[in-house]
Coordinates of N, CA and C in Angstrom, one line a residue:
Chain A
G217 N -8.7 16.7 -0.6 CA -8.2 15.4 -0.3 C -6.8 15.4 0.2
E218 N -6.4 14.2 0.7 CA -5.0 14.1 1.2 C -4.0 14.2 0.2
S219 N -2.9 14.8 0.4 CA -1.8 14.9 -0.4 C -0.9 13.7 -0.3
V220 N -0.9 12.8 -1.2 CA -0.2 11.6 -1.1 C 1.3 11.8 -1.3
G221 N 1.7 12.6 -2.3 CA 3.2 12.7 -2.6 C 3.4 14.1 -3.2
L222 N 4.1 15.0 -2.4 CA 4.2 16.4 -2.9 C 5.2 16.5 -4.0
H223 N 6.3 15.6 -4.0 CA 7.3 15.8 -5.0 C 7.5 14.6 -5.8
L224 N 6.5 14.0 -6.2 CA 6.7 12.7 -6.9 C 7.0 13.0 -8.3
P225 N 7.7 12.1 -9.0 CA 7.8 12.3 -10.5 C 6.4 12.2 -11.2
T226 N 6.2 13.1 -12.1 CA 5.0 13.2 -12.8 C 5.1 12.8 -14.3
L227 N 4.0 12.1 -14.7 CA 3.9 11.7 -16.1 C 2.6 12.4 -16.6
S228 N 2.8 13.3 -17.6 CA 1.5 13.9 -18.2 C 1.3 13.3 -19.6
V229 N 0.1 12.8 -19.8 CA -0.3 12.2 -21.1 C -1.6 12.8 -21.5
Q230 N -1.8 12.8 -22.9 CA -2.9 13.3 -23.5 C -4.0 12.1 -23.4
E231 N -5.3 12.6 -23.0 CA -6.4 11.6 -23.1 C -6.4 10.8 -24.3
G232 N -6.5 9.5 -24.2 CA -6.6 8.6 -25.4 C -5.2 8.0 -25.7
D233 N -4.1 8.6 -25.3 CA -2.7 8.1 -25.6 C -2.5 6.9 -24.6
N234 N -1.4 6.2 -24.9 CA -1.0 5.1 -24.0 C 0.0 5.7 -22.9
S235 N 0.0 5.2 -21.7 CA 0.9 5.6 -20.7 C 1.8 4.5 -20.3
I236 N 3.1 4.8 -20.0 CA 4.0 3.8 -19.5 C 4.6 4.3 -18.2
I237 N 4.4 3.6 -17.2 CA 5.0 4.0 -15.8 C 6.0 3.0 -15.4
N238 N 7.2 3.4 -15.1 CA 8.2 2.5 -14.8 C 8.6 2.4 -13.2
C239 N 9.2 1.3 -12.9 CA 9.5 1.1 -11.5 C 10.8 0.3 -11.4
A240 N 11.8 0.7 -10.7 CA 13.0 -0.2 -10.5 C 12.8 -0.8 -9.1
Y241 N 12.9 -2.1 -9.0 CA 12.7 -2.8 -7.7 C 14.0 -3.1 -7.1
S242 N 14.1 -3.4 -5.9 CA 15.4 -3.4 -5.1 C 16.0 -4.8 -4.9
N243 N 15.2 -5.8 -4.8 CA 15.7 -7.1 -4.4 C 15.5 -8.2 -5.6
S244 N 16.7 -8.6 -6.0 CA 16.7 -9.5 -7.2 C 16.0 -10.8 -6.8
A245 N 15.8 -11.1 -5.5 CA 15.2 -12.4 -5.2 C 13.7 -12.2 -5.1
S246 N 13.2 -11.0 -5.2 CA 11.7 -10.8 -5.1 C 11.0 -11.6 -6.2
D247 N 9.8 -12.2 -5.8 CA 9.3 -13.1 -6.8 C 7.8 -12.8 -7.0
Y248 N 7.3 -11.7 -6.5 CA 5.9 -11.2 -6.7 C 5.9 -9.8 -6.7
F249 N 5.1 -9.2 -7.6 CA 5.1 -7.8 -7.8 C 3.6 -7.3 -8.1
I250 N 3.3 -6.1 -7.5 CA 2.0 -5.6 -7.7 C 2.1 -4.1 -8.1
W251 N 1.1 -3.7 -8.9 CA 0.9 -2.3 -9.2 C -0.4 -1.9 -8.5
Y252 N -0.2 -0.8 -7.8 CA -1.4 -0.1 -7.1 C -1.7 1.4 -7.7
K253 N -2.9 1.7 -7.6 CA -3.4 3.0 -8.0 C -3.9 3.7 -6.7
Q254 N -3.4 4.9 -6.5 CA -3.9 5.7 -5.3 C -4.4 7.1 -5.8
E255 N -5.8 7.3 -5.6 CA -6.3 8.6 -5.9 C -6.3 9.4 -4.6
S256 N -6.3 10.7 -4.8 CA -6.2 11.6 -3.6 C -7.2 11.4 -2.5
G257 N -6.8 11.1 -1.3 CA -7.6 11.0 -0.1 C -8.1 9.6 0.0
K258 N -7.5 8.7 -0.8 CA -8.0 7.3 -0.7 C -6.8 6.3 -0.5
G259 N -7.2 5.0 -0.1 CA -6.2 4.0 0.0 C -5.7 3.5 -1.3
P260 N -4.6 2.8 -1.4 CA -4.1 2.2 -2.7 C -5.2 1.1 -3.1
Q261 N -5.3 1.0 -4.4 CA -6.2 0.1 -5.0 C -5.4 -0.8 -5.9
F262 N -5.6 -2.2 -5.8 CA -4.9 -3.1 -6.6 C -5.3 -2.9 -8.2
I263 N -4.2 -3.0 -9.0 CA -4.5 -2.9 -10.5 C -4.2 -4.3 -11.1
I264 N -3.0 -4.7 -10.9 CA -2.5 -5.9 -11.5 C -1.3 -6.5 -10.8
D265 N -1.1 -7.7 -10.9 CA 0.1 -8.4 -10.3 C 0.7 -9.3 -11.3
I266 N 2.0 -9.7 -10.9 CA 2.8 -10.6 -11.8 C 3.7 -11.3 -10.9
R267 N 3.9 -12.7 -11.2 CA 4.9 -13.4 -10.5 C 6.1 -13.5 -11.3
S268 N 7.2 -13.9 -10.7 CA 8.6 -13.9 -11.3 C 8.8 -14.9 -12.4
N269 N 7.8 -15.9 -12.5 CA 8.0 -16.8 -13.5 C 7.3 -16.4 -14.9
M270 N 6.9 -15.1 -14.9 CA 6.2 -14.5 -16.0 C 7.0 -13.3 -16.4
D271 N 6.9 -12.8 -17.7 CA 7.5 -11.5 -18.0 C 6.5 -10.6 -18.5
K272 N 5.2 -11.0 -18.7 CA 4.2 -10.1 -19.1 C 2.9 -10.7 -18.6
R273 N 2.0 -9.7 -18.2 CA 0.6 -10.1 -17.8 C -0.3 -9.0 -18.3
Q274 N -1.5 -9.3 -18.9 CA -2.4 -8.3 -19.3 C -3.7 -8.4 -18.5
G275 N -4.3 -7.2 -18.3 CA -5.6 -7.1 -17.7 C -6.4 -6.2 -18.6
Q276 N -7.5 -5.7 -18.1 CA -8.3 -4.8 -18.8 C -7.6 -3.4 -19.0
R277 N -7.2 -3.1 -20.2 CA -6.5 -1.8 -20.5 C -5.1 -1.7 -19.9
V278 N -4.7 -2.6 -19.1 CA -3.4 -2.5 -18.4 C -2.5 -3.8 -18.7
T279 N -1.2 -3.6 -18.8 CA -0.2 -4.7 -19.0 C 0.9 -4.3 -18.1
V280 N 1.4 -5.3 -17.5 CA 2.6 -5.2 -16.6 C 3.7 -6.1 -17.3
L281 N 4.9 -5.5 -17.4 CA 6.0 -6.1 -18.0 C 7.1 -6.2 -16.9
L282 N 7.8 -7.4 -16.8 CA 8.7 -7.6 -15.8 C 10.0 -8.0 -16.5
N283 N 11.1 -7.3 -16.2 CA 12.4 -7.6 -16.7 C 13.3 -7.8 -15.5
K284 N 13.5 -9.1 -15.2 CA 14.3 -9.5 -14.0 C 15.8 -9.2 -14.2
T285 N 16.2 -9.1 -15.4 CA 17.7 -9.0 -15.6 C 18.2 -7.6 -15.1
V286 N 17.2 -6.6 -15.3 CA 17.6 -5.2 -14.9 C 16.8 -4.8 -13.7
K287 N 15.9 -5.7 -13.1 CA 15.1 -5.4 -12.0 C 14.2 -4.2 -12.3
H288 N 13.4 -4.4 -13.3 CA 12.5 -3.3 -13.8 C 11.2 -3.9 -14.1
L289 N 10.2 -3.0 -13.7 CA 8.8 -3.3 -13.9 C 8.2 -2.1 -14.6
S290 N 7.2 -2.4 -15.4 CA 6.5 -1.3 -16.0 C 5.1 -1.6 -16.1
L291 N 4.2 -0.5 -16.0 CA 2.8 -0.6 -16.1 C 2.4 0.2 -17.4
Q292 N 1.7 -0.5 -18.3 CA 1.2 0.2 -19.5 C -0.3 0.4 -19.4
I293 N -0.8 1.6 -19.6 CA -2.2 1.8 -19.6 C -2.6 2.2 -21.0
A294 N -3.4 1.5 -21.6 CA -4.0 1.8 -23.0 C -5.1 2.8 -23.0
A295 N -5.1 3.7 -23.9 CA -6.1 4.6 -24.1 C -6.5 5.4 -22.8
T296 N -5.5 6.0 -22.2 CA -5.6 6.7 -20.9 C -6.8 7.6 -20.8
Q297 N -7.6 7.5 -19.8 CA -8.7 8.3 -19.5 C -8.6 9.2 -18.3
P298 N -9.4 10.3 -18.2 CA -9.2 11.2 -17.1 C -9.3 10.4 -15.7
G299 N -10.1 9.4 -15.6 CA -10.2 8.7 -14.4 C -9.0 7.9 -14.0
D300 N -8.0 7.8 -14.9 CA -6.8 7.2 -14.6 C -5.7 8.1 -13.9
S301 N -6.1 9.4 -13.7 CA -5.2 10.4 -13.0 C -5.1 9.9 -11.6
A302 N -3.9 9.7 -11.1 CA -3.7 9.2 -9.7 C -2.2 9.0 -9.6
V303 N -1.8 8.5 -8.4 CA -0.5 8.1 -8.1 C -0.4 6.6 -8.2
Y304 N 0.6 6.1 -8.9 CA 0.8 4.7 -9.2 C 2.0 4.2 -8.5
F305 N 1.9 3.1 -7.7 CA 3.0 2.5 -6.9 C 3.2 1.0 -7.4
C306 N 4.5 0.7 -7.4 CA 4.8 -0.7 -7.6 C 5.2 -1.3 -6.2
A307 N 5.1 -2.5 -5.9 CA 5.4 -3.2 -4.7 C 6.0 -4.5 -5.1
E308 N 7.1 -4.9 -4.3 CA 7.7 -6.2 -4.6 C 7.6 -7.0 -3.3
S309 N 7.7 -8.3 -3.4 CA 7.6 -9.2 -2.2 C 8.4 -10.5 -2.5
L310 N 8.9 -11.0 -1.4 CA 9.7 -12.2 -1.5 C 8.8 -13.3 -0.7
S311 N 8.6 -14.4 -1.3 CA 7.7 -15.4 -0.6 C 8.4 -15.9 0.7
G312 N 7.5 -16.0 1.7 CA 8.0 -16.4 3.0 C 8.3 -15.2 4.0
T313 N 8.3 -14.0 3.4 CA 8.7 -12.9 4.3 C 7.5 -12.1 4.7
Y314 N 6.3 -12.4 4.0 CA 5.0 -11.8 4.4 C 5.0 -10.2 4.2
K315 N 6.1 -9.7 3.6 CA 6.2 -8.2 3.5 C 6.3 -7.7 2.1
Y316 N 5.9 -6.5 1.9 CA 6.0 -5.9 0.6 C 6.9 -4.6 0.8
I317 N 7.6 -4.3 -0.3 CA 8.4 -3.1 -0.3 C 7.8 -2.3 -1.4
F318 N 7.4 -1.1 -1.0 CA 6.7 -0.2 -2.0 C 7.6 0.9 -2.6
G319 N 7.5 1.2 -3.8 CA 8.2 2.3 -4.4 C 7.5 3.6 -4.0
T320 N 8.2 4.7 -4.4 CA 7.7 6.0 -4.0 C 6.5 6.5 -4.8
G321 N 6.4 6.0 -6.0 CA 5.2 6.3 -6.7 C 5.5 7.3 -7.9
T322 N 4.6 7.3 -8.8 CA 4.6 8.2 -10.0 C 3.2 8.8 -10.1
R323 N 3.2 10.2 -10.3 CA 1.8 10.8 -10.4 C 1.5 10.8 -12.0
L324 N 0.4 10.3 -12.4 CA -0.1 10.3 -13.7 C -1.1 11.4 -13.8
K325 N -0.9 12.3 -14.7 CA -1.9 13.4 -15.1 C -2.4 13.2 -16.4
V326 N -3.7 13.2 -16.6 CA -4.2 13.0 -17.9 C -4.8 14.3 -18.4
L327 N -4.3 14.7 -19.6 CA -4.7 16.0 -20.1 C -5.8 15.9 -21.0
A328 N -6.9 16.7 -20.9 CA -8.0 16.7 -21.8 C -7.7 17.2 -23.2
Chain B
N228 N -20.0 -7.3 1.7 CA -18.8 -7.0 2.3 C -18.5 -5.5 2.2
T229 N -18.1 -4.9 3.3 CA -17.7 -3.4 3.3 C -16.3 -3.3 3.0
G230 N -15.4 -4.3 3.2 CA -14.0 -4.3 3.0 C -13.3 -4.0 4.2
V231 N -12.3 -3.1 4.2 CA -11.5 -2.6 5.3 C -11.9 -1.3 5.7
T232 N -12.3 -1.1 7.0 CA -12.8 0.1 7.6 C -11.7 0.6 8.6
Q233 N -11.5 1.9 8.6 CA -10.5 2.5 9.6 C -11.2 3.6 10.3
T234 N -11.0 3.7 11.5 CA -11.4 4.9 12.3 C -10.3 5.4 13.3
P235 N -10.2 6.7 13.5 CA -10.9 7.8 12.9 C -10.3 8.1 11.5
K236 N -10.9 9.1 10.8 CA -10.4 9.5 9.5 C -9.2 10.5 9.7
F237 N -9.4 11.3 10.8 CA -8.4 12.3 11.0 C -8.3 12.6 12.5
R238 N -7.1 12.8 13.1 CA -7.0 13.1 14.5 C -5.8 14.0 14.7
I239 N -5.9 14.9 15.6 CA -4.8 15.7 16.1 C -4.4 15.3 17.5
L240 N -3.1 15.0 17.7 CA -2.7 14.6 19.0 C -1.6 15.6 19.6
K241 N -1.6 15.7 20.8 CA -0.5 16.5 21.4 C 0.7 15.5 21.8
I242 N 1.9 16.0 21.8 CA 3.0 15.2 22.1 C 2.8 14.5 23.4
G243 N 3.1 13.1 23.4 CA 3.0 12.4 24.6 C 1.6 11.8 24.8
Q244 N 0.6 12.2 24.1 CA -0.7 11.5 24.2 C -0.7 10.2 23.5
S245 N -1.7 9.4 23.8 CA -1.7 8.0 23.2 C -3.1 8.0 22.5
M246 N -3.1 7.0 21.6 CA -4.4 6.7 20.9 C -4.3 5.3 20.2
T247 N -5.5 4.9 19.8 CA -5.6 3.6 19.2 C -6.3 3.9 17.8
L248 N -5.6 3.5 16.7 CA -6.2 3.5 15.4 C -6.9 2.1 15.2
Q249 N -8.2 2.2 14.8 CA -8.9 0.9 14.6 C -9.0 0.5 13.2
C250 N -8.9 -0.7 13.0 CA -9.0 -1.4 11.6 C -9.8 -2.7 11.7
T251 N -10.8 -2.8 10.9 CA -11.7 -4.0 10.9 C -11.9 -4.4 9.4
Q252 N -11.9 -5.7 9.1 CA -12.2 -6.2 7.8 C -13.2 -7.3 8.0
D253 N -14.1 -7.4 7.0 CA -15.2 -8.4 7.0 C -15.1 -9.4 5.9
M254 N -13.9 -9.5 5.4 CA -13.6 -10.5 4.3 C -13.0 -11.8 4.8
N255 N -12.9 -12.0 6.1 CA -12.3 -13.3 6.7 C -10.9 -13.4 6.2
H256 N -10.2 -12.4 6.1 CA -8.8 -12.5 5.6 C -7.9 -12.9 6.8
N257 N -6.9 -13.7 6.6 CA -6.0 -14.0 7.6 C -4.9 -13.0 7.8
Y258 N -4.4 -12.4 6.7 CA -3.4 -11.5 6.8 C -3.8 -10.0 7.0
M259 N -3.2 -9.4 7.9 CA -3.5 -7.9 8.1 C -2.2 -7.1 8.3
Y260 N -2.2 -5.8 7.9 CA -1.0 -5.1 7.8 C -1.3 -3.6 8.3
W261 N -0.3 -3.0 8.9 CA -0.4 -1.6 9.1 C 0.8 -0.9 8.4
Y262 N 0.5 0.1 7.6 CA 1.5 1.0 7.0 C 1.4 2.4 7.4
R263 N 2.5 3.1 7.2 CA 2.4 4.6 7.3 C 2.9 5.1 5.9
Q264 N 2.3 6.2 5.5 CA 2.8 6.9 4.3 C 3.1 8.4 4.6
D265 N 4.3 8.7 4.4 CA 4.7 10.1 4.5 C 4.7 10.7 3.1
P266 N 4.6 12.1 3.1 CA 4.6 12.7 1.8 C 5.8 12.5 0.9
G267 N 5.6 12.0 -0.3 CA 6.8 11.8 -1.2 C 7.4 10.4 -1.0
M268 N 6.9 9.7 0.0 CA 7.5 8.4 0.3 C 6.6 7.3 0.0
G269 N 7.1 6.1 -0.2 CA 6.3 4.9 -0.3 C 5.7 4.4 1.1
L270 N 4.9 3.5 0.9 CA 4.3 2.9 2.2 C 5.4 2.1 3.0
K271 N 5.5 2.3 4.3 CA 6.4 1.6 5.1 C 5.5 0.7 6.1
L272 N 6.0 -0.6 6.2 CA 5.3 -1.5 7.0 C 5.6 -1.3 8.5
I273 N 4.6 -1.2 9.3 CA 4.8 -1.0 10.7 C 4.7 -2.4 11.4
Y274 N 3.6 -3.0 11.3 CA 3.4 -4.4 11.9 C 2.5 -5.2 10.9
Y275 N 2.5 -6.5 11.1 CA 1.6 -7.3 10.3 C 1.3 -8.5 11.1
S276 N 0.2 -9.2 10.6 CA -0.3 -10.3 11.4 C -0.8 -11.4 10.4
V277 N -0.4 -12.6 10.6 CA -0.8 -13.7 9.7 C -2.0 -14.6 10.2
G278 N -2.5 -14.1 11.4 CA -3.8 -14.8 11.9 C -4.0 -14.3 13.3
A279 N -5.2 -14.6 13.9 CA -5.5 -14.2 15.2 C -4.4 -14.8 16.1
G280 N -4.0 -13.8 17.0 CA -3.0 -14.1 18.1 C -1.6 -14.1 17.6
I281 N -1.3 -13.8 16.3 CA 0.1 -13.7 15.7 C 0.3 -12.4 15.2
T282 N 1.4 -11.7 15.6 CA 1.8 -10.4 15.1 C 3.3 -10.4 15.0
D283 N 3.8 -9.6 14.1 CA 5.3 -9.4 13.9 C 5.6 -8.0 13.5
K284 N 6.8 -7.6 13.7 CA 7.3 -6.3 13.4 C 7.6 -6.1 11.9
G285 N 7.3 -5.0 11.4 CA 7.7 -4.6 10.0 C 9.0 -3.8 10.0
E286 N 9.0 -2.9 9.1 CA 10.3 -2.0 8.9 C 10.4 -1.0 10.0
V287 N 9.2 -0.4 10.4 CA 9.3 0.8 11.3 C 8.4 0.6 12.5
P288 N 8.6 -0.3 13.4 CA 7.7 -0.7 14.5 C 7.9 0.2 15.7
N289 N 8.9 1.0 15.8 CA 9.2 1.7 17.1 C 8.2 2.8 17.3
G290 N 7.6 2.7 18.6 CA 6.6 3.7 19.0 C 5.2 3.2 18.8
Y291 N 5.1 2.0 18.3 CA 3.7 1.4 18.0 C 3.6 0.0 18.7
N292 N 2.3 -0.4 18.8 CA 2.1 -1.7 19.3 C 0.8 -2.2 18.7
V293 N 0.6 -3.5 18.4 CA -0.6 -4.0 17.8 C -1.0 -5.2 18.6
S294 N -2.3 -5.6 18.4 CA -2.8 -6.8 18.9 C -3.7 -7.4 17.8
R295 N -4.0 -8.8 17.9 CA -4.9 -9.4 16.9 C -5.6 -10.5 17.7
S296 N -6.6 -10.1 18.4 CA -7.5 -11.0 19.2 C -8.5 -11.7 18.3
T297 N -9.0 -11.1 17.3 CA -9.9 -11.7 16.4 C -9.4 -11.6 14.9
T298 N -10.0 -12.4 14.1 CA -9.7 -12.3 12.6 C -10.0 -11.0 12.1
E299 N -11.1 -10.3 12.6 CA -11.6 -9.1 12.0 C -10.8 -7.9 12.3
D300 N -10.3 -7.8 13.6 CA -9.8 -6.5 14.1 C -8.3 -6.5 14.3
F301 N -7.7 -5.4 13.9 CA -6.2 -5.2 14.0 C -5.9 -3.9 14.5
P302 N -6.1 -3.5 15.8 CA -5.9 -2.2 16.2 C -4.4 -1.8 16.3
L303 N -4.0 -0.6 16.0 CA -2.6 0.0 16.2 C -2.6 1.0 17.3
R304 N -1.8 0.8 18.2 CA -1.6 1.6 19.4 C -0.4 2.5 19.3
L305 N -0.6 3.9 19.6 CA 0.5 4.8 19.8 C 0.5 5.1 21.3
E306 N 1.6 4.9 21.9 CA 1.6 5.1 23.4 C 2.0 6.5 23.8
L307 N 3.0 7.0 23.2 CA 3.6 8.3 23.4 C 3.8 9.0 22.2
A308 N 2.8 9.8 21.7 CA 2.9 10.3 20.4 C 4.0 11.3 20.2
A309 N 4.7 11.3 19.1 CA 5.9 12.2 18.7 C 5.6 12.8 17.5
P310 N 6.1 14.0 17.2 CA 5.9 14.6 15.9 C 6.3 13.8 14.7
S311 N 7.3 12.9 14.9 CA 7.7 12.0 13.8 C 6.7 11.0 13.4
Q312 N 5.6 10.8 14.2 CA 4.5 10.0 13.9 C 3.4 10.6 13.1
T313 N 3.6 11.9 12.8 CA 2.7 12.6 11.9 C 2.7 11.9 10.5
S314 N 1.6 11.4 10.0 CA 1.7 10.6 8.8 C 0.2 10.2 8.5
V315 N 0.0 9.5 7.4 CA -1.2 8.9 7.0 C -1.0 7.4 7.2
Y316 N -1.9 6.7 8.0 CA -1.8 5.3 8.3 C -2.8 4.6 7.6
F317 N -2.4 3.5 7.0 CA -3.3 2.6 6.2 C -3.2 1.2 6.8
C318 N -4.4 0.6 6.9 CA -4.5 -0.8 7.3 C -4.9 -1.5 6.0
A319 N -4.4 -2.8 5.8 CA -4.7 -3.6 4.7 C -4.9 -5.0 5.1
S320 N -5.6 -5.8 4.3 CA -5.7 -7.2 4.6 C -5.7 -8.0 3.3
G321 N -5.4 -9.3 3.5 CA -5.3 -10.1 2.4 C -5.6 -11.6 2.8
Y322 N -6.0 -12.4 1.8 CA -6.4 -13.8 2.3 C -5.2 -14.7 2.4
R323 N -4.2 -14.5 1.6 CA -3.0 -15.3 1.7 C -1.8 -14.4 1.4
E324 N -0.6 -14.9 1.7 CA 0.6 -14.2 1.4 C 0.7 -14.1 -0.2
Q325 N 1.2 -13.0 -0.7 CA 1.4 -12.8 -2.1 C 0.1 -12.9 -2.9
E326 N -0.9 -12.3 -2.3 CA -2.1 -12.1 -3.1 C -2.6 -10.7 -2.8
T327 N -3.5 -10.2 -3.4 CA -4.0 -8.9 -3.4 C -4.2 -8.5 -1.9
Q328 N -3.7 -7.3 -1.6 CA -4.0 -6.6 -0.4 C -5.1 -5.6 -0.6
Y329 N -6.1 -5.5 0.3 CA -7.1 -4.6 0.2 C -6.9 -3.5 1.3
F330 N -6.8 -2.3 0.9 CA -6.5 -1.2 1.8 C -7.8 -0.5 2.3
G331 N -7.7 0.0 3.5 CA -8.6 0.9 4.1 C -8.5 2.3 3.6
P332 N -9.3 3.3 3.9 CA -9.3 4.6 3.4 C -8.3 5.4 4.1
G333 N -7.6 5.0 5.2 CA -6.6 5.7 5.8 C -7.0 6.5 7.0
T334 N -6.1 6.7 8.0 CA -6.3 7.7 9.1 C -5.1 8.7 9.0
R335 N -5.5 10.0 8.9 CA -4.5 11.0 9.0 C -4.2 11.5 10.4
L336 N -3.0 11.4 10.7 CA -2.6 11.7 12.1 C -1.7 12.9 12.2
L337 N -1.9 13.9 13.0 CA -1.1 15.1 13.1 C -0.7 15.2 14.6
V338 N 0.6 15.1 14.8 CA 1.1 15.2 16.2 C 1.8 16.6 16.4
L339 N 1.2 17.4 17.3 CA 1.7 18.8 17.5 C 2.3 18.9 18.9

């Protein structure tokens, strides 16, 4: 498969444990944020999003936390499974600009 | 719906050659995007379109051109390929601004 990121920060977690992936975003005016998952050789896949009027949003096994004070976003994955192994990106957007700024990504490795 | 499709999957170009990367979506999305992804880097926006007949530059447009004659298609043209254009190219589409972007599987381009 395609090598998405050769020198990405890596988070290794034991299967069944919870994972926390962090992201610092760049623009304090950004008002919409997305987390993507990218498996080797594939395009990014939407996981969860959050708008700036919220500080927490939950999905199935995933939670996104937004701290606007320090421009920080985190993705929590509960009961991490082998299928969660991938590169995870955050992206920020400012309404009216039609554009997203993507982070460089974190590689999650799930250990059996 | 098959989502976002991209062709070709992989291509080798010689310096100075040109080619068109094809992108088609069948979800009737207004917004379409072209990104490039270099190893260890986040996605960089090349061009985007908010509807048929409307295109605009992203962060890294130099060396590329686009057109949007229909809602479904958003081809990316490289006129004079350079080694710096070696990358993986992703097309994405979305229904509205600040909503989920759906990505294609990518085109890997090698310029030698």
